[in-house]
C-alpha positions as protocol buffer text, in pm:
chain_id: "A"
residue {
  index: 1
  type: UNK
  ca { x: -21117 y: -11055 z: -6168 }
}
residue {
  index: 2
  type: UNK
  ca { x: -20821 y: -10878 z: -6253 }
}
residue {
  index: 3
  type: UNK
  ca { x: -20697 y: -10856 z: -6574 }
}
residue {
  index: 4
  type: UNK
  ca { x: -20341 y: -10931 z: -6625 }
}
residue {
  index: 5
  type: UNK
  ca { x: -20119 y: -10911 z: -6954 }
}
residue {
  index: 6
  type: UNK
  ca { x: -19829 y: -11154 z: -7049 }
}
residue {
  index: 7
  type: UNK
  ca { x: -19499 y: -11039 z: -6970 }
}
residue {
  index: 8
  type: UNK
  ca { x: -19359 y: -11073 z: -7339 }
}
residue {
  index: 9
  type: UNK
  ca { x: -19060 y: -11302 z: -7239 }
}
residue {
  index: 10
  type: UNK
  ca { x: -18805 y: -11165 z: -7496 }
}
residue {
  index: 11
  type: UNK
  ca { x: -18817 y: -11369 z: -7880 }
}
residue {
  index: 12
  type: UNK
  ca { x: -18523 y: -11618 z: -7864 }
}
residue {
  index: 13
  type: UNK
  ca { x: -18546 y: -11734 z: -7547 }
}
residue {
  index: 14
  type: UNK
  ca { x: -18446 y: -12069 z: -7438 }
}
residue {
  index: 15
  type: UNK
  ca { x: -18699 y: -12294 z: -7338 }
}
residue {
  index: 16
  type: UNK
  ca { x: -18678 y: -12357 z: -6953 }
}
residue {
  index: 17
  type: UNK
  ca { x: -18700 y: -12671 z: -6821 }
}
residue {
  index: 18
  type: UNK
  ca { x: -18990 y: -12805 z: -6589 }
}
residue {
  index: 19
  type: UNK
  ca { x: -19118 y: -13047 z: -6410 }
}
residue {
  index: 20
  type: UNK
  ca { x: -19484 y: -13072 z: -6321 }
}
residue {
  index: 21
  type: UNK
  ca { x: -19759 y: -13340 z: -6248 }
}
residue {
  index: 22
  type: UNK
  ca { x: -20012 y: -13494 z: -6517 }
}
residue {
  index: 23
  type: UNK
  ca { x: -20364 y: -13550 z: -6427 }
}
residue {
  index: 24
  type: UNK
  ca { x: -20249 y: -13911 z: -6480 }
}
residue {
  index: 25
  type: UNK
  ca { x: -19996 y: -13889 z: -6232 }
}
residue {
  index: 26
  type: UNK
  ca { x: -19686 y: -13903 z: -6406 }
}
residue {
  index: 27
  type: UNK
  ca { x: -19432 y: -13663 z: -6450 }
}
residue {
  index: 28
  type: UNK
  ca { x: -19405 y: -13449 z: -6795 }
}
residue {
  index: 29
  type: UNK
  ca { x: -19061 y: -13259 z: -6827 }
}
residue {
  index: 30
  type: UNK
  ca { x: -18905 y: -13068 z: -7155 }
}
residue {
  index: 31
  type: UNK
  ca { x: -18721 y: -13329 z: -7222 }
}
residue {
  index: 32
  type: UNK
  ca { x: -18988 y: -13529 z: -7312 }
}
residue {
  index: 33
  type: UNK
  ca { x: -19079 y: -13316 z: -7686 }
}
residue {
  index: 34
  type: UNK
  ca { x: -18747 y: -13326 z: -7784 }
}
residue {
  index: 35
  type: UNK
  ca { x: -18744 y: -13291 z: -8171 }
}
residue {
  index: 36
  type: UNK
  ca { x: -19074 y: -13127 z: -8229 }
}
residue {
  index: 37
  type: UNK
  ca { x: -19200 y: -12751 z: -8214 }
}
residue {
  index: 38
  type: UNK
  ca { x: -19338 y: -12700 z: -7839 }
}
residue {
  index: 39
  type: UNK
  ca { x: -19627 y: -12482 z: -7745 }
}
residue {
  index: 40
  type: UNK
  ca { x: -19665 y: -12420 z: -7367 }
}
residue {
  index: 41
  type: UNK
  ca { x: -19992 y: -12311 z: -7227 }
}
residue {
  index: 42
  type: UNK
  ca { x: -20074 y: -12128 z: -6915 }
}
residue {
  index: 43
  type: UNK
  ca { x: -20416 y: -12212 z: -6825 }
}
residue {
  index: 44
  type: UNK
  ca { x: -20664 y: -12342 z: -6562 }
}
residue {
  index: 45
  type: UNK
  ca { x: -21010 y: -12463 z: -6488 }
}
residue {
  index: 46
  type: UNK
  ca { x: -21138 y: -12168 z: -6339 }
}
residue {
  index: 47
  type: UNK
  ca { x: -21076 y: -11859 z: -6570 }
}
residue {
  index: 48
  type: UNK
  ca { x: -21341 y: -11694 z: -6782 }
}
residue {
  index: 49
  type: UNK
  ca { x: -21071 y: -11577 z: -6990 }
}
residue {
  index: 50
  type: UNK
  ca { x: -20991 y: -11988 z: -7049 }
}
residue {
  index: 51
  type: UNK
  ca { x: -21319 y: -12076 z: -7073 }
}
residue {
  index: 52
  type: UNK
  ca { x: -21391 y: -11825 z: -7389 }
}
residue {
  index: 53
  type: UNK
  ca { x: -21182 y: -12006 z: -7551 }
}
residue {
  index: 54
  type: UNK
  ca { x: -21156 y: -12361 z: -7471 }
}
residue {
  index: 55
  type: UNK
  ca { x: -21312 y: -12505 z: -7731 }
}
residue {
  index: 56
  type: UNK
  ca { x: -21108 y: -12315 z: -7990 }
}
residue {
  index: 57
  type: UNK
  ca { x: -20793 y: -12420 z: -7821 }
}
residue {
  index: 58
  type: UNK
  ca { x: -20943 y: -12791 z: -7800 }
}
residue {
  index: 59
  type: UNK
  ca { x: -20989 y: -12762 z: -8141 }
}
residue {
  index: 60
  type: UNK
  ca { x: -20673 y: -12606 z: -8224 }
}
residue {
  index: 61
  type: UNK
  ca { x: -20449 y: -12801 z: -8052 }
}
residue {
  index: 62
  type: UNK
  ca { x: -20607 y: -13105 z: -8180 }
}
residue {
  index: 63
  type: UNK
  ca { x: -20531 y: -12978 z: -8513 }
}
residue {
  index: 64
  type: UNK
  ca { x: -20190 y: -12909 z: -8455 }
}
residue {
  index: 65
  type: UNK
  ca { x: -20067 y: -13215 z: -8266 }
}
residue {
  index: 66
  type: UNK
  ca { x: -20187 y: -13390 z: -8581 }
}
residue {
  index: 67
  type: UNK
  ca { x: -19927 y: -13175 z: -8788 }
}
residue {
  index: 68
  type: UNK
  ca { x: -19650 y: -13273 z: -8564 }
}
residue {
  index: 69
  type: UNK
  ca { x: -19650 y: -12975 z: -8272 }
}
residue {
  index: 70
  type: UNK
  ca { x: -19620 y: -13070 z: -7973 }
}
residue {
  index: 71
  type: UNK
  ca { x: -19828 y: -12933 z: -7671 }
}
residue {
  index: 72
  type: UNK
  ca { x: -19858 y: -12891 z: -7328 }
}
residue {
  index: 73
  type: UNK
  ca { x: -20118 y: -12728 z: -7080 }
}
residue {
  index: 74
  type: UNK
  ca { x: -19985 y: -12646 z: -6718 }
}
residue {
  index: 75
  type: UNK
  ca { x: -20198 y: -12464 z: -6446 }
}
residue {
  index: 76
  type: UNK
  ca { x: -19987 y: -12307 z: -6191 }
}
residue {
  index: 77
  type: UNK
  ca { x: -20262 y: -12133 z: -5944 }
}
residue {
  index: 78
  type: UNK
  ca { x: -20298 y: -12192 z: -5599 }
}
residue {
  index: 79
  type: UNK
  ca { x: -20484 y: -12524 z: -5482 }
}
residue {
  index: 80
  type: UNK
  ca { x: -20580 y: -12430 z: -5142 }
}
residue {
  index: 81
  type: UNK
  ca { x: -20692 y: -12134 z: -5227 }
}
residue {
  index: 82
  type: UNK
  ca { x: -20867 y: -12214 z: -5544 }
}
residue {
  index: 83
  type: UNK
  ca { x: -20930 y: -12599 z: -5535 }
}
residue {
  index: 84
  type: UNK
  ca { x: -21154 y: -12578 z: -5837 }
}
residue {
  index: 85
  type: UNK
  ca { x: -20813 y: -12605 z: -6038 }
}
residue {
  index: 86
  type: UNK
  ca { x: -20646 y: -12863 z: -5851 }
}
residue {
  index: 87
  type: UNK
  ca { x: -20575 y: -13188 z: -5990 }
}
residue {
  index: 88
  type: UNK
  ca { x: -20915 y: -13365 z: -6011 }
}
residue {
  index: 89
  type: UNK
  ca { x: -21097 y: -13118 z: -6152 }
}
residue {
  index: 90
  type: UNK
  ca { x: -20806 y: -13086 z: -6400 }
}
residue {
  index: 91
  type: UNK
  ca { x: -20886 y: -13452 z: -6466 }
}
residue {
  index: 92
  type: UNK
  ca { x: -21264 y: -13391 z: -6588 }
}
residue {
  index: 93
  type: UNK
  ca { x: -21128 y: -13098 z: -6729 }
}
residue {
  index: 94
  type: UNK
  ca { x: -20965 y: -13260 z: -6962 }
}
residue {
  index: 95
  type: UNK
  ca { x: -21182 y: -13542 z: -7071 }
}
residue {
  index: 96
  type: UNK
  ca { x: -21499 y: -13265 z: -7070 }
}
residue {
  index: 97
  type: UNK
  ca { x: -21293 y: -13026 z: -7310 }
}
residue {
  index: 98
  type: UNK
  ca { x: -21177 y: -13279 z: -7536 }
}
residue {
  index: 99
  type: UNK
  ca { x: -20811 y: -13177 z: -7488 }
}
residue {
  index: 100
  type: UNK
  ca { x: -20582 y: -13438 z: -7629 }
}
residue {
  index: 101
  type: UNK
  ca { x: -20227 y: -13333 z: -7475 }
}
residue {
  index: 102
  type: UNK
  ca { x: -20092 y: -13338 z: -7127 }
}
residue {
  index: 103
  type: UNK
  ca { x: -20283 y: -13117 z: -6885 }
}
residue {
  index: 104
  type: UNK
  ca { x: -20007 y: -13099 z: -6585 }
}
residue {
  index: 105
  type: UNK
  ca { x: -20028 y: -12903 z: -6231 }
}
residue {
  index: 106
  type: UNK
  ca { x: -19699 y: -12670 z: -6133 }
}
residue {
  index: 107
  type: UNK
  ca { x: -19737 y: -12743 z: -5760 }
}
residue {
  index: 108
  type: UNK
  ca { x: -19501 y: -12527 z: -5632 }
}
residue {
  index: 109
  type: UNK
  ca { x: -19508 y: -12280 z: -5921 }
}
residue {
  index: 110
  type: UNK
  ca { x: -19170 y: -12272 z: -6082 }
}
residue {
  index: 111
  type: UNK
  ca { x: -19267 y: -12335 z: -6441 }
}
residue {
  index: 112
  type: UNK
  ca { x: -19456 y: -12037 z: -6392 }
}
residue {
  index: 113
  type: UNK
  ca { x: -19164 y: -11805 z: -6252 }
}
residue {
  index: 114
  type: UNK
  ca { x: -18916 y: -11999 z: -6466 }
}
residue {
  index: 115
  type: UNK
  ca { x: -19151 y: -11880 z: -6846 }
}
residue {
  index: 116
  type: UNK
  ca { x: -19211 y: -11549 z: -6637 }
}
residue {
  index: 117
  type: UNK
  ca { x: -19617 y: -11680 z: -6687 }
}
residue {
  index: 118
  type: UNK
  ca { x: -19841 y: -11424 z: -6558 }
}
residue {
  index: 119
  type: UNK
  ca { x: -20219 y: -11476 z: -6698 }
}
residue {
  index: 120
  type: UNK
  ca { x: -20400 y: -11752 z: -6804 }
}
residue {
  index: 121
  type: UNK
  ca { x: -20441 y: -11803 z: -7114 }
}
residue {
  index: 122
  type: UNK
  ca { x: -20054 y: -11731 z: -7184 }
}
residue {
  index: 123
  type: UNK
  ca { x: -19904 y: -11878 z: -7474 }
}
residue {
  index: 124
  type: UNK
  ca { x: -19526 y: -11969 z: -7530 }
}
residue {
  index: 125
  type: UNK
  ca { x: -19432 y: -12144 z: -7905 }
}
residue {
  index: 126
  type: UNK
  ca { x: -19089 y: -12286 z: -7900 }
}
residue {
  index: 127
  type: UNK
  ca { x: -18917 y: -12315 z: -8232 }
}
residue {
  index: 128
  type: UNK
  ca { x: -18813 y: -12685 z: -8350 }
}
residue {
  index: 129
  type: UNK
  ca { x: -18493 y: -12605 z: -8628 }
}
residue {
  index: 130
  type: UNK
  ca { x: -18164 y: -12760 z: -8558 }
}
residue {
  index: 131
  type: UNK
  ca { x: -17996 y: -12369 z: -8537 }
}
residue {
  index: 132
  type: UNK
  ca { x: -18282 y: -12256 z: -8368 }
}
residue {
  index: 133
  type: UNK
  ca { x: -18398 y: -12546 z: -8117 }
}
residue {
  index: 134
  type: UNK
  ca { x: -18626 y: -12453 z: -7862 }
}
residue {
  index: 135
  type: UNK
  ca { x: -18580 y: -12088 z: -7914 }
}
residue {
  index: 136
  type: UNK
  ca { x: -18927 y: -11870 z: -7832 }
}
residue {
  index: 137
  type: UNK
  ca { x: -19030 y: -11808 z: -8188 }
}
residue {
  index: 138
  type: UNK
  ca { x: -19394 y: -11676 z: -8039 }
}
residue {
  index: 139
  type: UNK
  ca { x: -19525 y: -11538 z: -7733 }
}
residue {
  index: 140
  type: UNK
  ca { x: -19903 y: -11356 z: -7725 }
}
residue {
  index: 141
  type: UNK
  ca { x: -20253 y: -11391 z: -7791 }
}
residue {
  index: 142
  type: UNK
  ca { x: -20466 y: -11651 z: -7909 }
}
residue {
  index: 143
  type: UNK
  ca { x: -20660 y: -11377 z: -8112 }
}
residue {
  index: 144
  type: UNK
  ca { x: -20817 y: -11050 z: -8061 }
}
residue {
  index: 145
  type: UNK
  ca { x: -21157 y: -11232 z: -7891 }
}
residue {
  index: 146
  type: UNK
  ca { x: -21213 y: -11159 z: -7540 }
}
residue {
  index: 147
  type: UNK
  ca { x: -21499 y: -11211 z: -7329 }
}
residue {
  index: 148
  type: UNK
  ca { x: -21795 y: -10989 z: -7391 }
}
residue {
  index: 149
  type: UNK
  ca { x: -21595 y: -10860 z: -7681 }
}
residue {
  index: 150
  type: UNK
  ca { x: -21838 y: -10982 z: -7958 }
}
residue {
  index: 151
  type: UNK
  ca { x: -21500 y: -11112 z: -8141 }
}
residue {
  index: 152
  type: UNK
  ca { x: -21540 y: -11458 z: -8281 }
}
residue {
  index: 153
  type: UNK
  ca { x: -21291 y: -11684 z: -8110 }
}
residue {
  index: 154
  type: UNK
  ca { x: -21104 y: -11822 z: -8402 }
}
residue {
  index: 155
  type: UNK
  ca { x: -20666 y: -11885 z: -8326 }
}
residue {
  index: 156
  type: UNK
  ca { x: -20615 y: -11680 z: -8593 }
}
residue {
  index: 157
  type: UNK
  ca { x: -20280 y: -11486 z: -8432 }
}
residue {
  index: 158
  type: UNK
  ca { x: -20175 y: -11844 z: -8273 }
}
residue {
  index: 159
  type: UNK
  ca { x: -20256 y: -12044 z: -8568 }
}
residue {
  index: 160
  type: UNK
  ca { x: -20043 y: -11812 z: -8815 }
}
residue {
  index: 161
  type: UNK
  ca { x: -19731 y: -11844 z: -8557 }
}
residue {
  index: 162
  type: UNK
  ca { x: -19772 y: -12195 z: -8563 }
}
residue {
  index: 163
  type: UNK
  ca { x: -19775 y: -12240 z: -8926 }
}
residue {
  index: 164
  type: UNK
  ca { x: -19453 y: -12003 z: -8991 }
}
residue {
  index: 165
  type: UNK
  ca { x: -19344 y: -12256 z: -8718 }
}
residue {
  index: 166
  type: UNK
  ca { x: -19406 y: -12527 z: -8953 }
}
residue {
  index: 167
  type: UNK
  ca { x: -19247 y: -12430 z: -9253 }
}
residue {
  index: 168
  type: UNK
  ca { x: -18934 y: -12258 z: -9112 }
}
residue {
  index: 169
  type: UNK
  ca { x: -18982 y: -11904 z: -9112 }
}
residue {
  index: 170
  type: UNK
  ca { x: -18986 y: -11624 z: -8864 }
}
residue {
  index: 171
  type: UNK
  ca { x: -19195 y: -11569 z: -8638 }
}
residue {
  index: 172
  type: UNK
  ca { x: -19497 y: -11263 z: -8679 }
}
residue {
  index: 173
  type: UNK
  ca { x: -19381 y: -10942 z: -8688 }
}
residue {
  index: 174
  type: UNK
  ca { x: -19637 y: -10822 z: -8471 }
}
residue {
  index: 175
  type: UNK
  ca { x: -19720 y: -11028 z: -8161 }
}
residue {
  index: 176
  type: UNK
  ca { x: -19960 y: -10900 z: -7968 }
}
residue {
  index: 177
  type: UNK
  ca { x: -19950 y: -11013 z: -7551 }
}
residue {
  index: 178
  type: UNK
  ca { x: -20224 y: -11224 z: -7460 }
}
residue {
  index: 179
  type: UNK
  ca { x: -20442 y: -11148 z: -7154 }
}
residue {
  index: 180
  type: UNK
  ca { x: -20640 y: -11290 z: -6869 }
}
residue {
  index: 181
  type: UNK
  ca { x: -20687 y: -11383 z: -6505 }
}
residue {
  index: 182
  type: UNK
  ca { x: -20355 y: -11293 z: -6332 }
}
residue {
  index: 183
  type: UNK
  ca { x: -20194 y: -11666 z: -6215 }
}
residue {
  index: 184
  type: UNK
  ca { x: -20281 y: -11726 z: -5857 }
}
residue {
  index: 185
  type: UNK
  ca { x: -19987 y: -11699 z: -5623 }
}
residue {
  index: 186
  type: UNK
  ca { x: -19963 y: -11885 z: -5280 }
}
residue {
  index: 187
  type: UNK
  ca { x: -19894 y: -11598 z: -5027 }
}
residue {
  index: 188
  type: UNK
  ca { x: -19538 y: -11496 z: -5063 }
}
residue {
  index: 189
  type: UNK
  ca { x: -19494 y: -11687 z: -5394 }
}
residue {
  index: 190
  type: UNK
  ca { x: -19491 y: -11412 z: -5586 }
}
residue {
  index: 191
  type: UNK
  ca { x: -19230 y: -11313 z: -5856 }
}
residue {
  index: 192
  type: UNK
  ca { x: -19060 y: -10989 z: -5908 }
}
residue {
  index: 193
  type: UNK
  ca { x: -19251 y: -10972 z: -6193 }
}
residue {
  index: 194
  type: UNK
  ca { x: -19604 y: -10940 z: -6050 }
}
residue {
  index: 195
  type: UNK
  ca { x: -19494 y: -10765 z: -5799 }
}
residue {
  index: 196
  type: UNK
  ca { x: -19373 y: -10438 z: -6044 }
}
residue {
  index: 197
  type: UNK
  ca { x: -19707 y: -10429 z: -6174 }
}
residue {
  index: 198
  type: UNK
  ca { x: -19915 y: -10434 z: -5827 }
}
């Protein structure tokens, strides 16, 4: 398991557009949160690093979508190579964690490149003014809990982004980048990005 840290796409950044698959099938593009803040999620099935805190972000996500956020989880890894986060066991995924927004597979990986995603979790909250629209207002951690680390797992650093979201102000000062599995690449998929850091 090796562990991999975001890449800290640069604050401001426009949101990229994507196209990836639902577990239901259908197709789930940027276009289709217009007018709300957007947090993206890099995650999958499989990661220990997910699993430590999939209830939390079950929870939290839950929470927010309530307040008017809108959310997204997209696993980009490698199918053949690690079928256990393909699409139906995305599917039970879903329904077994209680997660309430789209859960979508990046087939050939270019949501992935296209946020510069590296681990899983990685986190990418999309601000949702009129001067600022869809401009990265966070990028990091979900909090300071890791596996093993005897941290409660609590959203504190992702919660406190997402209510300066809310109410119009800047995003923290200190953003810390989150880290986990490194995303599975098919052979000779890799970005330029993962490759620096091998």
């Amino acid at each position: 398991m090796a562990l991999t840290p975001s890449t800290m796409l640069p604050l401001g950044s426009a949101a990229p557009d994507f196209a990836v698959t639902e577990v239901d099938g259908t197709t789930a593009r940027l276009a289709d949160f217009a007018g709300k803040p957007l947090l993206v999620v890099f995650m999958c099935n499989h990661c220990p690093y997910v699993k430590h805190v999939r209830a939390e972000l079950s929870q939290l996500t839950t929470e927010y979508l309530a307040k008017g956020v809108a959310v997204i989880g997209i696993s980009s890894n490698d199918t053949e190579r690690y079928p256990q986060d393909g699409l139906d066991a995305m599917r039970v995924e879903k329904r077994d964690a209680g997660y309430r927004f789209p859960y979508c597979l990046d087939a050939d990986q270019a949501a992935a490149k296209a946020y510069r995603a590296a681990c899983t979790p990685d986190f990418f909250l999309f601000d949702w003014s009129p001067e600022r629209a869809r401009r990265l207002h966070y990028r990091g951690q979900l909090d300071g809990s890791r596996p093993n680390s005897g941290v409660p797992v609590t959203g504190a650093d992702l919660r406190a982004a997402l209510d300066l979201c809310l109410s119009g102000k800047p995003g923290p000062a200190i953003q810390k980048p989150s880290m986990g599995c490194n995303i599975k690449w098919k052979p000779g998929n890799e970005p330029d990005y993962f490759q620096a850091r091998r």
